[in-house]
Coordinates of C-alpha atoms and ligand atoms in Angstrom, one line a residue:
M1 CA 0.0 0.0 0.0
C2 CA 1.2 3.6 0.5
G3 CA 1.2 6.2 -2.2
I4 CA 4.3 7.7 -3.7
V5 CA 4.7 10.8 -5.8
G6 CA 7.8 12.6 -7.3
Y7 CA 8.5 15.4 -9.6
I8 CA 11.6 16.6 -11.5
G9 CA 11.5 19.4 -14.0
H10 CA 11.0 23.1 -14.3
R11 CA 7.8 23.7 -12.2
D12 CA 7.4 24.1 -8.5
A13 CA 7.4 20.5 -7.2
F14 CA 5.5 21.2 -4.0
P15 CA 1.9 21.7 -5.3
I16 CA 2.3 18.8 -7.7
I17 CA 3.4 16.5 -4.9
I18 CA 0.8 17.7 -2.3
E19 CA -2.1 17.5 -4.8
G20 CA -0.8 14.1 -6.0
L21 CA -0.6 12.7 -2.4
K22 CA -4.2 13.8 -1.9
R23 CA -5.2 11.7 -4.9
L24 CA -3.3 8.8 -3.6
E25 CA -4.6 8.8 -0.1
Y26 CA -6.8 5.9 -0.9
R27 CA -3.6 3.9 -0.8
G28 CA -2.9 4.7 2.9
Y29 CA -3.4 7.7 5.1
D30 CA -1.9 7.3 8.5
S31 CA 1.1 9.6 7.9
A32 CA 2.5 11.7 5.2
G33 CA 5.8 13.4 4.3
I34 CA 7.6 15.3 1.6
A35 CA 11.3 16.0 0.7
L36 CA 12.1 19.0 -1.5
F37 CA 15.4 20.2 -2.9
D38 CA 15.1 24.0 -2.6
G39 CA 18.0 24.9 -4.8
T40 CA 20.6 24.7 -2.0
D41 CA 19.5 22.1 0.5
L42 CA 17.2 19.2 1.2
K43 CA 14.0 20.0 3.2
V44 CA 12.0 17.2 4.7
T45 CA 8.8 17.5 6.6
K46 CA 6.7 14.6 7.8
T47 CA 3.9 14.0 10.2
K48 CA 1.5 11.5 11.5
G49 CA -2.0 12.0 10.0
K50 CA -3.2 13.0 6.6
V51 CA -1.9 15.1 3.8
V52 CA -3.8 18.1 5.1
D53 CA -1.9 17.7 8.4
L54 CA 1.3 17.7 6.4
E55 CA 0.2 20.9 4.6
D56 CA -0.5 22.5 8.0
R57 CA 2.9 21.6 9.4
I58 CA 4.7 22.7 6.2
K59 CA 3.3 26.2 6.6
N60 CA 5.4 26.6 9.7
E61 CA 8.4 24.6 8.9
I62 CA 9.9 24.8 5.4
T63 CA 10.0 26.9 2.3
T64 CA 8.2 25.2 -0.5
N65 CA 10.5 26.2 -3.4
G66 CA 12.2 23.7 -5.6
T67 CA 11.7 21.8 -8.8
L68 CA 12.7 18.4 -7.4
G69 CA 10.8 16.6 -4.7
I70 CA 9.2 13.3 -3.5
G71 CA 6.3 12.7 -1.2
H72 CA 4.6 9.8 0.5
T73 CA 1.3 8.9 2.1
R74 CA 1.7 5.8 4.4
W75 CA -0.2 2.7 5.4
A76 CA 1.9 1.4 8.2
T77 CA 3.5 -2.1 8.0
H78 CA 6.7 -1.8 10.1
G79 CA 6.4 0.6 12.9
V80 CA 3.4 2.5 14.3
P81 CA 2.1 5.5 12.5
N82 CA 4.0 8.4 13.9
D83 CA 6.2 11.3 12.8
V84 CA 9.4 9.3 12.9
N85 CA 8.2 6.3 11.0
A86 CA 6.6 8.5 8.3
H87 CA 8.5 8.7 5.0
P88 CA 10.7 10.1 3.5
H89 CA 13.6 8.5 5.3
Y90 CA 17.2 9.7 5.1
S91 CA 20.5 7.8 5.1
N92 CA 22.8 8.3 8.0
S93 CA 24.9 11.0 6.2
G94 CA 21.7 13.0 5.5
N95 CA 22.5 13.0 1.8
L96 CA 20.1 10.3 0.4
V97 CA 16.4 10.4 0.8
I98 CA 13.8 7.7 -0.1
I99 CA 10.1 7.0 -0.3
H100 CA 8.9 3.4 -0.4
N101 CA 5.8 1.4 -1.0
G102 CA 6.1 -2.2 0.0
I103 CA 7.9 -4.4 2.5
I104 CA 11.5 -5.4 2.7
E105 CA 11.1 -8.9 4.2
N106 CA 14.8 -9.4 5.1
Y107 CA 15.2 -6.0 6.7
E108 CA 16.1 -7.4 10.1
S109 CA 19.2 -9.2 8.9
L110 CA 20.2 -6.3 6.7
K111 CA 19.8 -4.0 9.7
K112 CA 22.0 -6.2 11.9
E113 CA 24.7 -6.1 9.3
L114 CA 24.5 -2.3 8.9
S115 CA 24.5 -1.8 12.6
K116 CA 27.7 -3.8 12.9
R117 CA 29.1 -1.3 10.4
G118 CA 28.1 1.6 12.5
Y119 CA 24.8 2.6 11.0
T120 CA 22.1 3.8 13.4
F121 CA 18.4 4.0 12.9
K122 CA 15.8 6.5 14.1
S123 CA 12.7 4.7 13.0
D124 CA 11.3 1.2 13.2
T125 CA 10.8 1.0 9.4
D126 CA 12.3 -1.4 6.9
T127 CA 12.6 1.6 4.5
E128 CA 15.3 3.3 6.7
V129 CA 17.3 0.1 6.5
L130 CA 17.0 0.2 2.7
I131 CA 18.2 3.8 2.3
N132 CA 21.2 3.0 4.5
L133 CA 22.0 -0.1 2.6
I134 CA 22.0 2.0 -0.6
E135 CA 24.3 4.5 1.1
D136 CA 26.6 1.8 2.3
V137 CA 26.9 0.3 -1.2
K138 CA 27.5 3.8 -2.7
I139 CA 30.3 4.5 -0.3
K140 CA 31.9 1.1 -0.2
E141 CA 31.8 0.5 -3.9
N142 CA 32.3 4.2 -4.8
V143 CA 29.5 4.1 -7.4
K144 CA 26.8 6.5 -8.6
L145 CA 23.4 6.5 -7.0
G146 CA 21.7 4.4 -9.7
K147 CA 24.3 1.6 -9.4
A148 CA 24.1 1.7 -5.6
V149 CA 20.3 1.3 -5.8
Q150 CA 20.6 -1.6 -8.2
V151 CA 23.2 -3.4 -6.1
A152 CA 21.3 -2.8 -2.9
L153 CA 18.0 -4.1 -4.4
N154 CA 19.7 -7.2 -5.5
Q155 CA 20.2 -8.0 -1.8
V156 CA 16.7 -7.3 -0.9
V157 CA 13.8 -9.8 -0.5
G158 CA 10.3 -8.4 -0.6
A159 CA 8.3 -5.9 -2.5
Y160 CA 8.9 -2.3 -3.3
S161 CA 8.3 0.7 -5.5
I162 CA 10.8 3.4 -4.5
A163 CA 12.1 6.8 -5.4
V164 CA 15.4 8.0 -4.2
F165 CA 17.5 11.1 -4.7
D166 CA 20.9 12.5 -3.5
K167 CA 20.9 16.1 -2.3
N168 CA 24.4 16.5 -3.7
K169 CA 23.2 15.5 -7.2
P170 CA 19.8 17.2 -7.4
D171 CA 19.3 16.6 -11.1
E172 CA 18.2 13.0 -11.0
I173 CA 15.7 10.7 -9.3
V174 CA 16.2 6.9 -9.2
I175 CA 13.1 4.7 -9.1
A176 CA 12.5 1.0 -9.0
R177 CA 9.7 -1.5 -8.8
L178 CA 9.1 -5.0 -7.7
G179 CA 5.5 -6.0 -6.8
S180 CA 4.2 -2.5 -6.1
P181 CA 3.0 -0.2 -9.0
L182 CA 4.9 2.7 -10.4
A183 CA 4.0 5.0 -13.2
V184 CA 6.1 7.8 -14.8
G185 CA 4.4 10.7 -16.5
I186 CA 6.4 12.1 -19.4
G187 CA 6.1 15.9 -19.9
E188 CA 8.1 18.4 -21.8
N189 CA 11.5 18.4 -20.0
E190 CA 9.8 17.1 -16.9
F191 CA 8.9 13.8 -15.3
F192 CA 6.2 12.8 -12.8
I193 CA 6.4 9.7 -10.7
A194 CA 3.5 8.2 -8.9
S195 CA 1.9 4.9 -7.7
D196 CA -0.8 5.5 -10.3
A197 CA -1.3 8.1 -13.0
S198 CA -3.9 10.2 -11.1
P199 CA -1.3 12.8 -9.7
F200 CA -0.2 13.9 -13.2
L201 CA -3.3 13.7 -15.3
E202 CA -3.5 17.4 -15.8
Y203 CA 0.1 17.7 -16.9
T204 CA 0.5 14.8 -19.3
K205 CA -1.4 11.9 -20.9
N206 CA 1.8 10.0 -21.7
A207 CA 3.0 7.5 -19.2
I208 CA 5.3 4.6 -18.7
Y209 CA 4.4 1.8 -16.3
L210 CA 7.5 0.2 -14.9
E211 CA 7.5 -3.6 -14.9
D212 CA 8.6 -5.7 -12.0
E213 CA 12.3 -5.9 -11.5
E214 CA 12.9 -2.7 -13.5
M215 CA 14.5 0.5 -12.3
A216 CA 15.0 3.9 -14.0
I217 CA 17.2 6.9 -13.7
I218 CA 15.3 10.0 -14.5
R219 CA 17.1 13.3 -15.3
A220 CA 15.5 16.7 -15.6
N221 CA 15.6 18.1 -19.1
K222 CA 17.0 14.8 -20.3
E223 CA 15.7 11.3 -20.6
I224 CA 14.5 8.3 -18.7
K225 CA 16.8 5.2 -18.8
I226 CA 15.1 2.0 -17.8
R227 CA 17.1 -1.1 -16.8
K228 CA 16.5 -4.6 -15.5
I229 CA 17.6 -4.6 -11.9
K230 CA 19.0 -8.1 -12.1
D231 CA 21.1 -8.2 -15.2
D232 CA 21.5 -4.5 -16.0
S233 CA 20.1 -4.8 -19.5
L234 CA 18.5 -1.7 -21.0
V235 CA 14.7 -1.7 -21.6
D236 CA 13.0 0.2 -24.4
P237 CA 10.4 2.5 -22.7
Y238 CA 6.9 1.7 -23.8
V239 CA 4.9 5.0 -23.6
Q240 CA 1.1 4.6 -23.2
E241 CA -1.6 7.2 -23.8
L242 CA -3.8 7.5 -20.7
Q243 CA -7.5 7.3 -21.2
M244 CA -8.5 8.6 -17.7
N245 CA -9.5 12.3 -17.2
L246 CA -9.4 14.6 -14.3
E247 CA -13.2 14.8 -13.9
Q248 CA -13.3 11.1 -13.2
I249 CA -11.1 11.4 -10.2
E250 CA -13.0 14.4 -8.6
K251 CA -16.0 14.3 -6.4
G252 CA -18.3 16.1 -8.8
G253 CA -20.6 17.7 -6.3
Y254 CA -21.0 14.6 -4.0
D255 CA -20.0 14.8 -0.4
H256 CA -18.0 11.6 -0.7
F257 CA -16.4 9.5 -3.4
M258 CA -18.3 6.5 -2.1
L259 CA -21.6 8.3 -2.7
K260 CA -20.5 9.4 -6.1
E261 CA -19.4 5.9 -7.0
I262 CA -22.7 4.4 -5.8
F263 CA -24.6 6.8 -8.1
E264 CA -22.3 6.2 -11.0
Q265 CA -23.4 2.5 -11.1
P266 CA -26.0 2.9 -13.9
N267 CA -23.3 4.3 -16.2
A268 CA -20.6 2.1 -15.0
I269 CA -22.6 -1.1 -15.7
K270 CA -23.5 0.3 -19.1
D271 CA -19.8 0.9 -19.7
T272 CA -19.0 -2.7 -18.8
Y273 CA -21.3 -4.2 -21.3
R274 CA -21.0 -1.5 -24.0
G275 CA -19.6 -2.8 -27.2
R276 CA -19.5 -6.3 -25.8
M277 CA -23.2 -7.2 -25.6
L278 CA -25.1 -6.8 -28.9
V279 CA -28.6 -7.4 -27.8
K280 CA -30.4 -7.3 -31.2
E281 CA -27.9 -9.6 -32.8
G282 CA -27.8 -11.9 -29.7
I283 CA -24.0 -11.7 -29.6
I284 CA -21.5 -11.3 -26.7
K285 CA -18.0 -10.5 -27.8
M286 CA -15.0 -10.2 -25.6
A287 CA -11.6 -10.7 -27.2
G288 CA -10.1 -12.2 -24.0
V289 CA -12.7 -14.9 -24.0
D290 CA -13.2 -15.3 -27.7
D291 CA -9.5 -15.9 -28.3
N292 CA -9.3 -18.5 -25.6
I293 CA -12.7 -20.1 -25.9
E294 CA -11.3 -23.6 -26.1
K295 CA -9.5 -23.1 -22.8
F296 CA -12.8 -22.3 -21.2
L297 CA -14.8 -25.0 -22.9
N298 CA -12.2 -27.7 -22.1
A299 CA -11.7 -26.7 -18.5
N300 CA -12.3 -29.3 -15.8
R301 CA -13.4 -26.4 -13.6
V302 CA -13.0 -22.7 -13.1
I303 CA -11.2 -21.5 -9.9
I304 CA -12.0 -17.9 -8.9
V305 CA -9.4 -16.2 -6.8
A306 CA -10.0 -12.8 -5.2
C307 CA -10.1 -10.9 -1.9
G308 CA -12.8 -8.9 -0.1
T309 CA -15.5 -7.5 -2.2
S310 CA -14.0 -9.0 -5.4
W311 CA -14.3 -12.4 -3.6
H312 CA -18.0 -11.7 -3.1
A313 CA -18.4 -11.0 -6.8
G314 CA -16.6 -14.3 -7.4
L315 CA -19.3 -16.0 -5.3
V316 CA -22.1 -14.5 -7.3
A317 CA -20.2 -15.7 -10.4
E318 CA -20.1 -19.2 -9.0
Y319 CA -23.9 -19.3 -9.0
I320 CA -24.2 -17.9 -12.5
F321 CA -21.5 -20.1 -14.1
E322 CA -22.9 -23.2 -12.5
D323 CA -26.5 -22.3 -13.0
L324 CA -26.3 -21.2 -16.6
A325 CA -23.1 -22.6 -18.1
R326 CA -23.0 -25.8 -16.1
I327 CA -19.3 -25.3 -15.4
P328 CA -18.1 -26.3 -12.0
V329 CA -16.6 -23.4 -10.0
E330 CA -14.6 -23.0 -6.9
V331 CA -14.2 -19.7 -5.3
E332 CA -11.1 -19.2 -3.2
Y333 CA -9.7 -16.5 -1.0
A334 CA -6.5 -15.7 -2.8
S335 CA -4.6 -15.5 0.6
E336 CA -5.6 -19.0 1.5
F337 CA -5.2 -20.5 -2.0
R338 CA -1.7 -19.3 -2.4
Y339 CA -0.4 -21.1 0.8
R340 CA -2.4 -24.3 1.0
N341 CA -0.8 -26.3 -1.8
P342 CA -3.9 -26.5 -3.9
V343 CA -4.4 -29.0 -6.7
I344 CA -4.1 -27.0 -9.9
T345 CA -3.7 -28.6 -13.4
N346 CA -3.4 -27.4 -16.9
K347 CA -7.1 -28.3 -17.3
D348 CA -8.1 -25.5 -14.9
V349 CA -9.1 -22.0 -15.8
V350 CA -8.3 -19.5 -13.0
I351 CA -10.2 -16.3 -13.0
A352 CA -8.6 -13.6 -10.9
I353 CA -10.9 -10.7 -9.9
S354 CA -9.5 -7.4 -8.6
Q355 CA -10.6 -3.8 -8.8
S356 CA -7.2 -2.4 -8.3
G357 CA -5.3 -5.1 -10.1
E358 CA -2.6 -4.7 -7.4
T359 CA -3.8 -6.9 -4.5
A360 CA -0.7 -8.8 -3.4
D361 CA -2.4 -12.1 -2.4
T362 CA -4.4 -12.2 -5.7
L363 CA -1.2 -11.6 -7.6
A364 CA 0.6 -14.4 -5.8
A365 CA -2.3 -16.8 -6.4
I366 CA -2.1 -16.0 -10.1
K367 CA 1.6 -16.7 -10.2
L368 CA 1.0 -20.0 -8.4
A369 CA -1.7 -21.0 -10.9
K370 CA 0.5 -20.1 -13.9
A371 CA 3.4 -22.1 -12.5
N372 CA 1.1 -25.1 -12.3
G373 CA 0.0 -24.7 -15.9
A374 CA -3.5 -23.2 -15.5
F375 CA -4.8 -20.6 -17.9
V376 CA -5.3 -17.4 -15.9
F377 CA -7.9 -14.8 -16.9
G378 CA -8.0 -11.4 -15.2
V379 CA -11.1 -9.3 -14.4
C380 CA -9.6 -5.9 -13.4
N381 CA -10.7 -2.3 -13.3
V382 CA -7.4 -0.5 -13.3
V383 CA -6.0 -0.5 -16.8
G384 CA -2.4 -1.6 -17.0
S385 CA -2.4 -2.8 -13.4
S386 CA 0.0 -5.6 -12.3
I387 CA -2.8 -8.3 -12.3
A388 CA -3.9 -7.2 -15.8
R389 CA -0.4 -7.7 -17.0
E390 CA 0.3 -10.9 -15.2
T391 CA -2.7 -12.8 -16.5
H392 CA -2.7 -14.7 -19.8
A393 CA -5.8 -12.8 -20.9
G394 CA -8.6 -10.8 -19.4
A395 CA -11.3 -8.1 -19.6
Y396 CA -11.5 -4.8 -18.0
T397 CA -14.7 -3.8 -16.1
H398 CA -14.4 -0.2 -17.3
A399 CA -16.0 1.1 -14.1
G400 CA -13.8 4.2 -14.1
P401 CA -11.6 5.2 -11.1
E402 CA -12.9 3.9 -7.8
I403 CA -11.5 6.2 -5.0
G404 CA -13.7 5.4 -2.0
V405 CA -12.0 2.6 0.0
A406 CA -15.3 0.7 0.2
S407 CA -15.9 -0.9 -3.1
T408 CA -19.2 -0.2 -4.7
K409 CA -19.3 0.1 -8.5
A410 CA -16.4 -2.3 -8.7
F411 CA -18.6 -5.0 -7.3
T412 CA -21.6 -4.5 -9.7
T413 CA -19.4 -4.1 -12.7
Q414 CA -17.4 -7.2 -11.9
I415 CA -20.7 -9.1 -11.6
T416 CA -21.8 -7.7 -14.9
L417 CA -18.7 -8.8 -16.7
L418 CA -18.7 -12.2 -15.2
T419 CA -22.4 -12.6 -16.2
L420 CA -21.4 -11.8 -19.8
I421 CA -18.7 -14.5 -19.7
A422 CA -21.1 -17.0 -18.1
L423 CA -23.8 -16.3 -20.7
K424 CA -21.3 -16.5 -23.6
L425 CA -20.1 -19.9 -22.4
A426 CA -23.6 -21.1 -21.7
K427 CA -24.5 -20.2 -25.3
V428 CA -21.4 -21.8 -26.9
K429 CA -21.9 -24.9 -24.8
G430 CA -25.5 -25.1 -25.7
E431 CA -26.5 -25.2 -22.1
I432 CA -29.0 -22.3 -22.4
S433 CA -32.0 -22.1 -24.7
N434 CA -32.0 -19.3 -27.3
T435 CA -35.0 -17.8 -25.7
N436 CA -33.5 -17.8 -22.2
Y437 CA -30.2 -16.4 -23.5
R438 CA -31.9 -13.5 -25.4
Y439 CA -34.1 -12.8 -22.3
H440 CA -31.0 -12.5 -20.2
L441 CA -29.4 -10.1 -22.6
Q442 CA -32.5 -8.0 -22.7
E443 CA -32.8 -8.0 -19.0
L444 CA -29.1 -7.1 -18.5
E445 CA -29.5 -4.2 -20.9
L446 CA -32.3 -2.9 -18.6
I447 CA -30.2 -3.2 -15.4
P448 CA -28.8 0.4 -15.5
E449 CA -32.2 2.0 -15.5
K450 CA -33.4 -0.4 -12.8
V451 CA -30.3 0.5 -10.7
Q452 CA -31.3 4.1 -11.3
K453 CA -34.7 3.3 -9.9
A454 CA -33.2 1.6 -6.9
L455 CA -31.1 4.7 -6.2
E456 CA -34.3 6.7 -6.0
S457 CA -35.0 5.1 -2.5
D458 CA -32.0 7.0 -1.2
E459 CA -34.1 9.3 1.1
H460 CA -36.1 6.4 2.5
I461 CA -32.9 4.4 3.1
K462 CA -31.5 7.5 4.9
A463 CA -34.5 7.5 7.2
V464 CA -34.1 3.8 7.9
A465 CA -30.3 4.4 8.6
S466 CA -31.2 7.0 11.2
I467 CA -33.2 4.4 13.2
Y468 CA -30.4 1.8 13.3
K469 CA -27.3 4.0 13.3
D470 CA -26.6 3.2 17.0
A471 CA -26.8 -0.6 16.6
R472 CA -23.8 -2.4 17.8
N473 CA -24.4 -5.6 15.7
C474 CA -26.3 -6.3 12.6
L475 CA -27.1 -9.5 10.6
Y476 CA -27.5 -9.7 6.8
L477 CA -29.3 -12.7 5.4
G478 CA -29.8 -13.9 1.8
R479 CA -30.2 -17.1 -0.1
G480 CA -28.9 -18.4 -3.5
Y481 CA -27.6 -15.5 -5.7
N482 CA -28.3 -13.1 -2.8
F483 CA -26.2 -14.9 -0.2
P484 CA -23.0 -13.2 -1.5
V485 CA -24.9 -9.9 -1.5
A486 CA -25.6 -10.5 2.3
L487 CA -21.9 -11.0 2.8
E488 CA -21.1 -7.8 0.8
G489 CA -23.7 -5.8 2.7
A490 CA -22.2 -6.8 6.0
L491 CA -18.7 -6.0 4.8
K492 CA -19.8 -2.5 3.7
L493 CA -21.4 -1.8 7.1
K494 CA -18.4 -2.9 9.2
E495 CA -15.7 -1.3 7.1
I496 CA -17.1 2.2 7.1
S497 CA -19.2 2.4 10.2
Y498 CA -17.2 0.0 12.5
I499 CA -20.5 -1.7 13.5
H500 CA -20.1 -5.4 13.8
A501 CA -22.0 -7.1 11.0
E502 CA -22.2 -10.6 9.7
G503 CA -23.6 -12.0 6.5
Y504 CA -25.2 -15.5 6.5
P505 CA -27.2 -17.7 4.2
A506 CA -30.7 -17.2 5.5
A507 CA -31.3 -20.9 6.1
E508 CA -28.1 -21.2 8.2
M509 CA -29.5 -18.7 10.7
K510 CA -31.2 -21.5 12.7
H511 CA -27.8 -23.2 13.1
G512 CA -26.3 -20.6 15.3
P513 CA -26.9 -16.9 14.6
I514 CA -30.5 -17.1 15.7
A515 CA -29.2 -17.1 19.3
L516 CA -28.2 -13.5 18.7
I517 CA -31.6 -12.3 17.8
D518 CA -33.5 -10.1 20.3
E519 CA -35.4 -6.8 20.1
N520 CA -32.2 -4.8 19.6
M521 CA -30.9 -6.7 16.7
P522 CA -31.4 -5.3 13.2
I523 CA -31.5 -7.9 10.5
V524 CA -31.4 -7.1 6.9
V525 CA -33.1 -9.8 4.8
I526 CA -32.9 -9.9 1.1
A527 CA -36.3 -11.3 0.1
T528 CA -36.8 -10.6 -3.5
K529 CA -39.4 -12.6 -5.5
K530 CA -38.2 -15.6 -7.5
G531 CA -35.5 -17.9 -6.1
H532 CA -36.2 -19.0 -2.6
Y533 CA -38.8 -16.3 -1.8
E534 CA -41.2 -18.5 0.3
K535 CA -38.4 -20.0 2.2
V536 CA -36.9 -16.6 3.0
V537 CA -40.3 -15.4 4.1
S538 CA -40.4 -18.3 6.6
N539 CA -37.0 -17.2 7.9
I540 CA -38.5 -13.7 8.4
E541 CA -41.3 -15.3 10.4
E542 CA -38.7 -16.9 12.6
I543 CA -37.0 -13.6 13.2
K544 CA -40.3 -11.9 13.9
A545 CA -41.1 -14.5 16.5
R546 CA -37.9 -13.5 18.3
Q547 CA -38.6 -9.8 18.1
G548 CA -35.7 -9.0 15.8
K549 CA -35.9 -5.8 13.8
I550 CA -36.4 -6.7 10.1
I551 CA -35.3 -4.5 7.2
G552 CA -36.5 -6.4 4.1
I553 CA -35.1 -5.8 0.7
V554 CA -38.0 -6.7 -1.5
T555 CA -39.3 -6.6 -5.1
E556 CA -41.4 -3.6 -6.0
G557 CA -45.0 -4.2 -5.0
D558 CA -44.3 -7.0 -2.5
T559 CA -47.0 -7.2 0.2
N560 CA -46.1 -10.3 2.1
V561 CA -42.8 -9.2 3.6
K562 CA -44.3 -5.7 4.2
K563 CA -46.7 -7.2 6.7
L564 CA -43.9 -8.8 8.6
A565 CA -40.9 -6.5 8.3
D566 CA -40.3 -3.3 10.3
H567 CA -39.2 -1.6 7.1
V568 CA -39.0 -2.6 3.5
I569 CA -36.8 -1.2 0.7
E570 CA -38.0 -1.9 -2.8
V571 CA -35.9 -2.8 -5.8
P572 CA -37.3 -3.3 -9.4
E573 CA -38.0 -6.8 -10.5
T574 CA -35.5 -8.7 -12.6
L575 CA -34.2 -12.2 -13.3
E576 CA -33.0 -14.0 -10.2
S577 CA -29.5 -14.3 -11.7
L578 CA -29.3 -10.5 -12.2
S579 CA -30.9 -9.6 -8.9
P580 CA -27.5 -9.0 -7.0
L581 CA -27.0 -6.0 -9.3
L582 CA -30.1 -4.4 -7.7
T583 CA -30.2 -5.8 -4.2
T584 CA -26.7 -4.5 -3.5
I585 CA -27.7 -0.9 -4.1
P586 CA -29.8 -0.3 -0.9
L587 CA -27.2 -2.1 1.2
Q588 CA -24.5 0.2 -0.1
L589 CA -26.7 3.3 0.7
L590 CA -27.7 2.0 4.1
S591 CA -24.1 1.6 5.2
Y592 CA -23.1 4.9 3.6
H593 CA -25.8 6.9 5.5
I594 CA -25.1 5.1 8.8
A595 CA -21.4 5.9 8.6
V596 CA -22.0 9.5 7.7
M597 CA -24.5 9.9 10.6
L598 CA -21.9 8.4 12.9
G599 CA -19.4 11.0 11.7
K600 CA -17.0 8.4 10.3
N601 CA -14.5 9.0 7.5
V602 CA -16.5 7.2 4.8
D603 CA -13.9 7.4 2.0
Q604 CA -10.9 6.6 4.2
P605 CA -12.0 4.3 7.0
R606 CA -9.5 3.6 9.7
N607 CA -6.9 0.9 9.2
L608 CA -7.9 0.2 5.6
A609 CA -6.4 1.1 2.2
K610 CA -7.8 0.9 -1.3
S611 CA -5.0 -1.1 -2.7
V612 CA -3.7 -3.9 -0.5
T613 CA -0.2 -4.5 -1.9
V614 CA 1.1 -6.3 1.1
E615 CA 0.1 -9.8 2.1
Ligands
LIG1 O1 -8.6 -4.3 -5.6 P1 -9.2 -5.5 -5.2 O2 -10.5 -5.8 -5.8 O3 -8.3 -6.7 -5.4 O4 -9.3 -5.4 -3.6 C1 -9.8 -6.5 -2.8 C2 -10.2 -6.0 -1.4 O5 -9.1 -5.4 -0.8 C3 -11.3 -5.0 -1.5 O6 -12.4 -5.5 -2.2 C4 -11.8 -4.6 -0.1 O7 -12.3 -5.7 0.6 C5 -12.7 -3.4 -0.1 N1 -12.3 -2.4 0.9 C6 -14.1 -3.7 0.2 O8 -15.0 -2.6 0.1

């Protein structure tokens, strides 16, 4: 995690870095810091807290002149969040300065060695060890900074994206990457460095994404030289044109990114199927699937690997792949899969789902699957992300940037994309009738306007939220396709409001959670028509008998649940297989409003980060 930003060129570096850090705060926000070369000396300021706290502190501490600088927003791994552990970190001489995203796993042994050689450490971080290792190599081997970084990194085990400069040579920045993302924006005689392209969108649309095990020396007014860290070979820079624009990464009048992203879902879902689903013609085309159709058709099974919300989308996909395409599916937490010696063969297709495309566990699961001969397909949102590049083939969700830490539009667009894949395979395999297939396409095309309709309940949901905002616990129940939605609803509530919530298959309630039910327990039950409606209504009766407070998510016009529930929130009718795309919406809004009413930081909940690049 952590966000890094750097600038070298002819403009003032300070505003670029501060604004860039604000855009990268989704990656971590427990401390922040900046190092600027002001023309004569190195100025470093860092603080516990957010980038605004850093700005406050800078007002009193340093001049903000200088055309070279680096900045960091942290998600703590080694060492508590405090001023000392915040980045940038210096070397013992005070000449070299570094920012780092990642973990140096062998930092303790390196630290021991360096201590023996007289180095001292102010912080508890692995990063301070790395900058001193670089300094040690530089002095010992009498080499330039670039070479010292390269030699040091060859001794390091772990993951990193780093930017380093030497105050005695303030015309270059050295950067490197292994396992954590790093983009370089190419301007006119200027370069921007960042964990993703958002900090430099208004300055340039040309970017290079460093690959793993690559480093670069960037010189103002000159060029960027990229090399392989291991064998020193030169790499031809591949400059990409960015498709993202500034508007997409701003709040656009909403109070929070999360709310904006919830309301973006009708368009985001449309963007996911646009150009891929030709309803009149009855065609679904996706190059990543079309070009590898035999792999999917001959697969013994599909294994889905993901984390968090993406894992929930994988669970929904399990229902739809098995139900429509009759392909056996297993859904795995990437973090468990990667370490439990799973049976993987070259007859397996692995689908990796990740909004950010940077989740360390998912990335590791992909590498394991590839090493065992499986065909790996990626479902990512962030274009050019590590997972998108590591997989054999894939498809982007095209949801647009998701900044709020709580995933919303990522979830519904992942489900949309996976539904397209399942429908395509069902059709090619002949598992679905033509009529049913066409019906699915027509219904999927209508989902954006139905999501829009579901969003119209916002005020009503806000009123329900105000009644339950002080609950300490909450249960979410659903069956079939809506069981994963119950899990997702519970995750949304706990991660942004810090209320304990659990999702359960509705029928499992009587095997344990029913003991929790009393007159203080709110229970959100997804009870849409179709599927297991009658059975869920029986579950509602059981809750009612124990005085639990029932919030029913029901199909428009439902009257049965209305009689039993304390509150109902309606969603439009659709096919059971598509219902998660609608039932999710009120759950997102409910958790959003509760968190706002509790005064929580909705977009940046405590302890979390948007992109989990550590295991
Ligand atoms: O970027 P990814 O989809 O790989 O992220 C996976 C999880 O970290 C993510 O979904 C997390 O659970 C969200 N905060 C949930 O809202």
